[in-house]
mmCIF file of C-alpha atoms in Angstrom:
data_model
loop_
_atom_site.group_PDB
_atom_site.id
_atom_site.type_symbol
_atom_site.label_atom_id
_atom_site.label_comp_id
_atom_site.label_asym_id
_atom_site.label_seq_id
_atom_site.Cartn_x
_atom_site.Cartn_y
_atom_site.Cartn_z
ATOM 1 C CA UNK A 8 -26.364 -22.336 -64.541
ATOM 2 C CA UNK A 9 -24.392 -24.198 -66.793
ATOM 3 C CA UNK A 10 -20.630 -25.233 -66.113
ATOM 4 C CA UNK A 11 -20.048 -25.295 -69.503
ATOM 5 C CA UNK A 12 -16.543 -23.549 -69.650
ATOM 6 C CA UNK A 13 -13.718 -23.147 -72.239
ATOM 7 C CA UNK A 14 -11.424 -19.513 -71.546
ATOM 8 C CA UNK A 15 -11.149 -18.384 -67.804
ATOM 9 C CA UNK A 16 -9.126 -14.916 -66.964
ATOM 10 C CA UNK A 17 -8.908 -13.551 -63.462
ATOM 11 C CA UNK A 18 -7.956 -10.132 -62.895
ATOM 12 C CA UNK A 19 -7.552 -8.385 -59.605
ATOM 13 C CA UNK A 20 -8.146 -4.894 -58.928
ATOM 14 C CA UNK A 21 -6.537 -3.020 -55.617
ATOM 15 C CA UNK A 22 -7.800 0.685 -55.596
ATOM 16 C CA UNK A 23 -6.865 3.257 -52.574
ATOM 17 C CA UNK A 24 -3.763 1.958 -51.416
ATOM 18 C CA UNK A 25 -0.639 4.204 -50.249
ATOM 19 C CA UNK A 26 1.375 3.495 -53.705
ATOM 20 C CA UNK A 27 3.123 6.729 -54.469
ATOM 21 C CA UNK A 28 3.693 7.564 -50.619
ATOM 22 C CA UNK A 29 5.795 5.020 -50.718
ATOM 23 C CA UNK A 30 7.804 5.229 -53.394
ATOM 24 C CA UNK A 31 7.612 8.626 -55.352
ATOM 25 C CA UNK A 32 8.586 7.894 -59.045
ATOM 26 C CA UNK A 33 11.146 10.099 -60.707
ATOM 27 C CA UNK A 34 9.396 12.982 -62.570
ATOM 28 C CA UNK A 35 7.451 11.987 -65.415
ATOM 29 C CA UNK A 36 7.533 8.408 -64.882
ATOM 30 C CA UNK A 37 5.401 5.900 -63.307
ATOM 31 C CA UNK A 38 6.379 3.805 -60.402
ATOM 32 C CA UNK A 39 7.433 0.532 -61.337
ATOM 33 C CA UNK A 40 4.049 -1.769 -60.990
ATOM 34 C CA UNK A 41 4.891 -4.903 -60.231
ATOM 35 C CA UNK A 42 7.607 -3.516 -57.457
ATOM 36 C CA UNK A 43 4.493 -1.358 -56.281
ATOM 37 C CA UNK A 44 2.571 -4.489 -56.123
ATOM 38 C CA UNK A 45 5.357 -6.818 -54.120
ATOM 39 C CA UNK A 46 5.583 -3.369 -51.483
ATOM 40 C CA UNK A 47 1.888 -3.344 -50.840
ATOM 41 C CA UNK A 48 1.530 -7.566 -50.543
ATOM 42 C CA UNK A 49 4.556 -6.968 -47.630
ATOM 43 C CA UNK A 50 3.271 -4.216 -45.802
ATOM 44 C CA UNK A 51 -0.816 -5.811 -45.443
ATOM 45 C CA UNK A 52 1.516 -8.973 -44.120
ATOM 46 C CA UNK A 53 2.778 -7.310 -41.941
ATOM 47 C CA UNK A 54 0.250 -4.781 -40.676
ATOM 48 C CA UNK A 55 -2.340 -7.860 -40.633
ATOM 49 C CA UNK A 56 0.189 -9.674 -38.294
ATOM 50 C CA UNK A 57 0.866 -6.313 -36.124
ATOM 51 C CA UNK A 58 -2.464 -4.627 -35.921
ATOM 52 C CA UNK A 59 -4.747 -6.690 -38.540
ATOM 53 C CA UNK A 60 -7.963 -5.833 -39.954
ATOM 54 C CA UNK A 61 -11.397 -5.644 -40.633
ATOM 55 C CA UNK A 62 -13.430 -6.551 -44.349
ATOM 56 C CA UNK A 63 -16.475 -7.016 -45.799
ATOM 57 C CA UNK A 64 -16.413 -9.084 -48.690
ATOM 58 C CA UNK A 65 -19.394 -8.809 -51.124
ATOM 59 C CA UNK A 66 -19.906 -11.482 -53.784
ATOM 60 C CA UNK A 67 -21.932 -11.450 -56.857
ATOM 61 C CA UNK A 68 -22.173 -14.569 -59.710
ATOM 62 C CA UNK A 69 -24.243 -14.663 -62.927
ATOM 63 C CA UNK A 70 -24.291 -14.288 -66.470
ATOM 64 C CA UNK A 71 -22.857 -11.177 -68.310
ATOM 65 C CA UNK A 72 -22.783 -10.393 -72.245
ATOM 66 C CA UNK A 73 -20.539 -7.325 -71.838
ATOM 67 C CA UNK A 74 -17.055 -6.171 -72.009
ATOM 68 C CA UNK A 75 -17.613 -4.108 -68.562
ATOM 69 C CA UNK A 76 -19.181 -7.777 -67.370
ATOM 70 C CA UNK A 77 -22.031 -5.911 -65.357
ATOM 71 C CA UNK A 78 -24.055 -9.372 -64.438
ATOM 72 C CA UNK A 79 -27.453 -9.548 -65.899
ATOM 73 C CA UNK A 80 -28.641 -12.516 -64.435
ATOM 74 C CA UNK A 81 -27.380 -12.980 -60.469
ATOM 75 C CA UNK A 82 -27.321 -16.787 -59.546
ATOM 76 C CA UNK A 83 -25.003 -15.798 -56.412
ATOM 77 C CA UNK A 84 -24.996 -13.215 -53.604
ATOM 78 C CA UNK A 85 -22.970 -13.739 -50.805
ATOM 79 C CA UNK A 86 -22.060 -11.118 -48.312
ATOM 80 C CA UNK A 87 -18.947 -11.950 -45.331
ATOM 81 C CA UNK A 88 -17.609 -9.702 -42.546
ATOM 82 C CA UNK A 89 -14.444 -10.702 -40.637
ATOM 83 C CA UNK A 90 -11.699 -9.342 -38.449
ATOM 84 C CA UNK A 91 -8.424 -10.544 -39.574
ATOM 85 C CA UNK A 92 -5.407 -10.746 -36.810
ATOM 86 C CA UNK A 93 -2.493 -12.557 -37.960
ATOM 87 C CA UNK A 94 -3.090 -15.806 -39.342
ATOM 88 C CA UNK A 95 -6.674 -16.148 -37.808
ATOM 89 C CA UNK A 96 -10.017 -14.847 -38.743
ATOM 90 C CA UNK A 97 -12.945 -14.210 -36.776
ATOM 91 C CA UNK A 98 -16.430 -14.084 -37.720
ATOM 92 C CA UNK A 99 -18.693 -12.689 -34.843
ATOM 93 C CA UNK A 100 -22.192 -12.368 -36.327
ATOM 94 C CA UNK A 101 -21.498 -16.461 -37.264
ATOM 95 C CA UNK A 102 -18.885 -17.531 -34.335
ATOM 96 C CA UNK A 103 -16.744 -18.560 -36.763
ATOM 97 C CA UNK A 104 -12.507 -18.937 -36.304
ATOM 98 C CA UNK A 105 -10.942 -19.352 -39.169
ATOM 99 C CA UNK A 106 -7.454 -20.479 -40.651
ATOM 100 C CA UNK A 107 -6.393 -20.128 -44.171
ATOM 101 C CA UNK A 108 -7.166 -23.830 -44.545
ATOM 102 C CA UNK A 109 -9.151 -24.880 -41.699
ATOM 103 C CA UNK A 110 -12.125 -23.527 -39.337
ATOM 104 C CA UNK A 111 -14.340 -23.355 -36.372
ATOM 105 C CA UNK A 112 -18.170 -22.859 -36.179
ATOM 106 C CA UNK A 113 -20.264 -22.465 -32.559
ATOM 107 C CA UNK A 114 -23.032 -24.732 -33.178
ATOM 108 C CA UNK A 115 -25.744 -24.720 -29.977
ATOM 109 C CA UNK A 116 -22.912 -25.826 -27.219
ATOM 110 C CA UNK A 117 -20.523 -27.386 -29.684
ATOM 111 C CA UNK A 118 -17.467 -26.287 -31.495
ATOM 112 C CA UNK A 119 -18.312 -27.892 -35.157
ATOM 113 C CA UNK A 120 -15.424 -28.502 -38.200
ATOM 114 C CA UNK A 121 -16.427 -25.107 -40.373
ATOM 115 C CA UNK A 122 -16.626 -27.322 -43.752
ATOM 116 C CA UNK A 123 -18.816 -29.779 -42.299
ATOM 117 C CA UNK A 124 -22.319 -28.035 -43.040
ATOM 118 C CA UNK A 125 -22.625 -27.020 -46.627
ATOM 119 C CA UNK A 126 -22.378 -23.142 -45.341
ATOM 120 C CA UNK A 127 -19.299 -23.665 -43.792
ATOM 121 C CA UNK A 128 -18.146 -25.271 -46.733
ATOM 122 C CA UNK A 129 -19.525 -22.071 -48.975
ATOM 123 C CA UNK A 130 -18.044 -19.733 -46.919
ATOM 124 C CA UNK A 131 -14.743 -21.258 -46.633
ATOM 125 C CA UNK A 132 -14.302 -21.965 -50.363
ATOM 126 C CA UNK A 133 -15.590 -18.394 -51.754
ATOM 127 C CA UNK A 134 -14.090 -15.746 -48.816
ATOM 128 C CA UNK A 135 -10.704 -15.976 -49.208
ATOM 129 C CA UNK A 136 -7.899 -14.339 -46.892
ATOM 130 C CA UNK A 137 -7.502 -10.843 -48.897
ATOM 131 C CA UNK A 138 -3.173 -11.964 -48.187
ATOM 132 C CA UNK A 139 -4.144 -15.417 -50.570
ATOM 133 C CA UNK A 140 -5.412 -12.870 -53.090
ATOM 134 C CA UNK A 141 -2.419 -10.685 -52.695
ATOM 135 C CA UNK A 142 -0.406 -13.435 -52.422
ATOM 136 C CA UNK A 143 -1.134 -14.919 -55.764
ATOM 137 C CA UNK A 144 -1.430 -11.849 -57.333
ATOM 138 C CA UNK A 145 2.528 -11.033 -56.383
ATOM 139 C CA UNK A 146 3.373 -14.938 -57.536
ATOM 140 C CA UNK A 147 1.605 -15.836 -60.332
ATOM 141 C CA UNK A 148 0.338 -12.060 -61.995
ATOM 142 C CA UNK A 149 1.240 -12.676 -65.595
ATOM 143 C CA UNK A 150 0.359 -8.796 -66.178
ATOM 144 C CA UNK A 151 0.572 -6.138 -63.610
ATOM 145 C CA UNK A 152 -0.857 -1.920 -64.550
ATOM 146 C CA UNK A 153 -1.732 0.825 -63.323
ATOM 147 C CA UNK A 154 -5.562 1.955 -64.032
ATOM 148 C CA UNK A 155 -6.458 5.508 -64.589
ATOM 149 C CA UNK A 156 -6.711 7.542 -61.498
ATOM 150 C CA UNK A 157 -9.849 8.308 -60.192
ATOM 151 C CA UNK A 158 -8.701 11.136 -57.906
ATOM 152 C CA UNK A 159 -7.139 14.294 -59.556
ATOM 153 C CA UNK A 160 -3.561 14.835 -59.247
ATOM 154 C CA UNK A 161 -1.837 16.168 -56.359
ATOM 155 C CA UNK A 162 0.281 19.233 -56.080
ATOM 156 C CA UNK A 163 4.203 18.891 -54.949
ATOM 157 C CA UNK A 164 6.903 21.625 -53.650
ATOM 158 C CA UNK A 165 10.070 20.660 -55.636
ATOM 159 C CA UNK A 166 13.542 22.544 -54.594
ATOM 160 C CA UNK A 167 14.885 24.348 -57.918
ATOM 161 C CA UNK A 168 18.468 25.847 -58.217
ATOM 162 C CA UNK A 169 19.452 28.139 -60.372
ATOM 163 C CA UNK A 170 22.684 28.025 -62.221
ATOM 164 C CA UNK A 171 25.584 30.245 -61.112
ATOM 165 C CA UNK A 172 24.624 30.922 -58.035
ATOM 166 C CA UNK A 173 23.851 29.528 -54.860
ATOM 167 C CA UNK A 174 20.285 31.020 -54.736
ATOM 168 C CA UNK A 175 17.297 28.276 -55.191
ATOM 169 C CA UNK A 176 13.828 28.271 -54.942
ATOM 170 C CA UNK A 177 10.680 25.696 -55.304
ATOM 171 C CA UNK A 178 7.997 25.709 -57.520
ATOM 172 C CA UNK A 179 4.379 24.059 -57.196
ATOM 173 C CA UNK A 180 3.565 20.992 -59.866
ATOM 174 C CA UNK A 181 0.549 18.932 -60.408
ATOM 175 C CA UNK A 182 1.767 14.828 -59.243
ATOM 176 C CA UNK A 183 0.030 12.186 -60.899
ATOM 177 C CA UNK A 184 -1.606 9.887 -58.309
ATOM 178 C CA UNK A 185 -1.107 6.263 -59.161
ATOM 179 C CA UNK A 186 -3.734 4.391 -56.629
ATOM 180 C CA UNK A 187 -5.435 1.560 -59.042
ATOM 181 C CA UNK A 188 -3.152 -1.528 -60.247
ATOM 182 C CA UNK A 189 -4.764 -4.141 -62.192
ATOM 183 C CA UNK A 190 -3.466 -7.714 -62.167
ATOM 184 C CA UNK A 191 -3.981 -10.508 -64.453
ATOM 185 C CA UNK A 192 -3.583 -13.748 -63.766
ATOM 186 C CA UNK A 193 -3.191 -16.817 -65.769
ATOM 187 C CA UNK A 194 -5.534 -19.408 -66.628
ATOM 188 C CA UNK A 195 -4.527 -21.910 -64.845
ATOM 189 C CA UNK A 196 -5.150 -20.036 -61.886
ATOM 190 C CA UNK A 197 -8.190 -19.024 -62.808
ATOM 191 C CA UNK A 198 -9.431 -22.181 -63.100
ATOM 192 C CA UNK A 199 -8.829 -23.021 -59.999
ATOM 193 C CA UNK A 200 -10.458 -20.140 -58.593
ATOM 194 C CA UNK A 201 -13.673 -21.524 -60.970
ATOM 195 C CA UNK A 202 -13.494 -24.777 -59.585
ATOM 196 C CA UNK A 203 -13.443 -23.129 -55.816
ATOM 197 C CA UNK A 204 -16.312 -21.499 -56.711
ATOM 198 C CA UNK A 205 -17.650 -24.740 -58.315
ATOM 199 C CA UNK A 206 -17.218 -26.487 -55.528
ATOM 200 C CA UNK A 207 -18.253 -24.267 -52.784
ATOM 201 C CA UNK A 208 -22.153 -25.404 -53.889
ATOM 202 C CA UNK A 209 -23.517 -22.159 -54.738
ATOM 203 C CA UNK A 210 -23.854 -22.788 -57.994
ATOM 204 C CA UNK A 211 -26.349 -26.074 -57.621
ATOM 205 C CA UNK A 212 -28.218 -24.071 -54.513
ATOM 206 C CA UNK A 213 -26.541 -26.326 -52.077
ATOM 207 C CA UNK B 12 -8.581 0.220 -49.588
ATOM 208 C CA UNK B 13 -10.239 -1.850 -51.649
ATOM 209 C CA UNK B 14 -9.345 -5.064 -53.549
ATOM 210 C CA UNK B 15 -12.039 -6.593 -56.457
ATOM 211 C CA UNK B 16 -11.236 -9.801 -58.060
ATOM 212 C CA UNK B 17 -13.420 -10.758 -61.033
ATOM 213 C CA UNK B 18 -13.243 -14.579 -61.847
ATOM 214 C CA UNK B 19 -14.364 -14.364 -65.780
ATOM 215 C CA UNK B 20 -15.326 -17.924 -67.588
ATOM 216 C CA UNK B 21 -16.089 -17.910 -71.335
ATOM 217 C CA UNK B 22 -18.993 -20.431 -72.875
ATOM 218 C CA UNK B 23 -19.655 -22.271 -75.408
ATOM 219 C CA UNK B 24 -21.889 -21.141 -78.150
ATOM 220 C CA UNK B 25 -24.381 -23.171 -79.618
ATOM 221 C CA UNK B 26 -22.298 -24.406 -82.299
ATOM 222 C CA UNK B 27 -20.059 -26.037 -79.318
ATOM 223 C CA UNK B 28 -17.379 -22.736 -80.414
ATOM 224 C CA UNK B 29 -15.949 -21.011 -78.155
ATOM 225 C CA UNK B 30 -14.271 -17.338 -78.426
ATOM 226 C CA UNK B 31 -10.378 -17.486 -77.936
ATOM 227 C CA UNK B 32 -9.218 -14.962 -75.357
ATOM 228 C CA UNK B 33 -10.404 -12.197 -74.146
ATOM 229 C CA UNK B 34 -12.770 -12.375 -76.910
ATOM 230 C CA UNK B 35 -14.939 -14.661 -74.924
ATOM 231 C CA UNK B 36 -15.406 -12.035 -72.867
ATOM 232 C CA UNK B 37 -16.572 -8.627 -75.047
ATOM 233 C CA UNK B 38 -19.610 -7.399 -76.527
ATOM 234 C CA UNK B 39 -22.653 -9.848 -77.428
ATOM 235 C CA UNK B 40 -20.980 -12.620 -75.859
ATOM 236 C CA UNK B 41 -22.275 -14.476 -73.180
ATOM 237 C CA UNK B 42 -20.133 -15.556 -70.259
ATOM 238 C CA UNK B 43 -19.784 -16.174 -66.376
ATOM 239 C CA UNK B 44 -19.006 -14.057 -63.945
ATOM 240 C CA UNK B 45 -17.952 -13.964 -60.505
ATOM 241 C CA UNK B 46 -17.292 -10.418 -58.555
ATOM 242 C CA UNK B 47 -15.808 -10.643 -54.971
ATOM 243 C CA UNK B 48 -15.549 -6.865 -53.306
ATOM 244 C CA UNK B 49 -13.135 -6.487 -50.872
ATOM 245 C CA UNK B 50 -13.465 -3.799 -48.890
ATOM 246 C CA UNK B 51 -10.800 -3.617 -45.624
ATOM 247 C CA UNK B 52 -10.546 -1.266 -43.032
ATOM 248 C CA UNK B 53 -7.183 -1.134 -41.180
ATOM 249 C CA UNK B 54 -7.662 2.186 -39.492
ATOM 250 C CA UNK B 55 -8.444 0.299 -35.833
ATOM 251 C CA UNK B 56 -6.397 -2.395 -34.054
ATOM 252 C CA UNK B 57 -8.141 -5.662 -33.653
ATOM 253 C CA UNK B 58 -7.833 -6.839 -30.418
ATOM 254 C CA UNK B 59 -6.046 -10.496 -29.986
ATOM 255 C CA UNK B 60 -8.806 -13.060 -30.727
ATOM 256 C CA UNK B 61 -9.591 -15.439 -27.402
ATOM 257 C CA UNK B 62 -10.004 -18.734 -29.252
ATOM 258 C CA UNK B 63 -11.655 -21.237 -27.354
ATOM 259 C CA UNK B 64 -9.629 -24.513 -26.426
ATOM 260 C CA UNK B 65 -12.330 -26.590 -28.569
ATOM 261 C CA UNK B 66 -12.790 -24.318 -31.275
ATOM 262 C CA UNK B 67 -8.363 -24.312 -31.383
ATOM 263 C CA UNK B 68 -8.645 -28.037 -31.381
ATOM 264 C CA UNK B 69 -10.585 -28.231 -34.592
ATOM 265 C CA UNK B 70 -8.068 -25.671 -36.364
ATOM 266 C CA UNK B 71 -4.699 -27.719 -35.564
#
């Protein structure tokens, strides 16, 4: 594959998270995205420090020609489990530990550097900690939205009062649910998510 | 929840052009792409990880 580059964009995409739970926008209105987005980088900070997590990361790299960038020609397939605890990963099918900079492979008897052997180095330069993507997503997002909802809306209680009197009651309305933000992030940065990529080998085979 | 970040990188054309923006990346125009699917499960605790001494010594 060529390296041949000139424009890079990266855009991140978070589907199914509790958004609107946790902050219910007045009616009509959309919650604020980028305050959405800031809530939801906290909370996986702190519920991967508390009780962590689990992910499977699935990676695909070739050439496109469309706007909906479905790949036509796959150079790259990669495919990652880990469990995430805090600041440590661990890999069980490999024996991997991992940091967000540095790792740990079982080779034979021997603990091993994880970016010694070109796989190591792969895997530690294209599966990033989900927090780094958060992370720079919260920092550095130059545009922050909410995608169309894939899930129809949801159906709220609200109190009414009447006027005059003390009597209320509640009626039933539909709730849009917001669930999908999109986040764009600068060139700069997505450069340097090209040159990770670059330089993780799996573009020359290695 | 999920979490999908697409790293998108525009080419040159024969002519040594390149598209500005997101041009680069529409219709009829070839570029590079690279998908990473997160998917994460937080519905069980993970126990604390027992990290060997060696495999510690390596990550400090």
């Amino acid at each position: 594959m060529k390296s041949i580059f000139s424009t890079t964009l990266v855009v991140l995409l978070l589907a199914g998270i509790g958004l609107q739970a946790a902050d219910p926008p007045s009616e009509g209105s959309a919650p604020d995205p980028i305050k959405e987005l800031r809530s939801v980088s906290k909370d996986f900070l702190r519920l991967s420090s508390k009780s962590g997590y689990s992910t499977r990361l699935v990676i695909a790299g070739g050439m496109a020609n469309s706007k909906d960038h479905k790949i036509i020609d796959q150079a790259v397939s990669e495919d990652y489990f880990g469990l995430v605890r805090g600041r440590l990963m661990h890999m069980p099918e490999q024996k991997i530990f991992r940091t967000l900079d540095k790792g740990a492979q079982l080779d034979g008897d021997l603990w091993r550097v994880l970016q010694s052997t070109a796989d190591g180095k792969k895997l530690d330069r294209l599966f990033s900690f989900p927090e780094r993507l958060l992370m720079d997503a919260t920092m550095k997002g130059k545009k922050v939205e909410w995608l169309e909802s894939t899930v129809g809306p949801r159906k709220v209680k609200r109190e009414t009062t009447r006027s005059g009197t003390a009597v209320g009651g509640s009626s039933e309305e539909e709730q849009k649910i917001y669930h999908r933000l999109r986040v764009t992030l600068p060139e700069k940065v997505a450069l340097q998510y090209f040159i990770e990529v670059q330089n993780s080998g799996c573009l020359s085979g290695g | 929840m999920k979490l999908e970040l697409l790293v998108l990188t525009g080419m040159r054309n024969q002519d040594g052009k390149t598209a500005k923006g997101e041009a680069a990346f529409s219709d009829g125009v070839e570029h590079v792409v690279f998908r990473y699917e997160y998917t994460i499960d937080t519905s069980e605790e993970i126990d604390q990880f027992r990290v060997p001494v060696a495999a510690r010594k390596l990550m400090k």
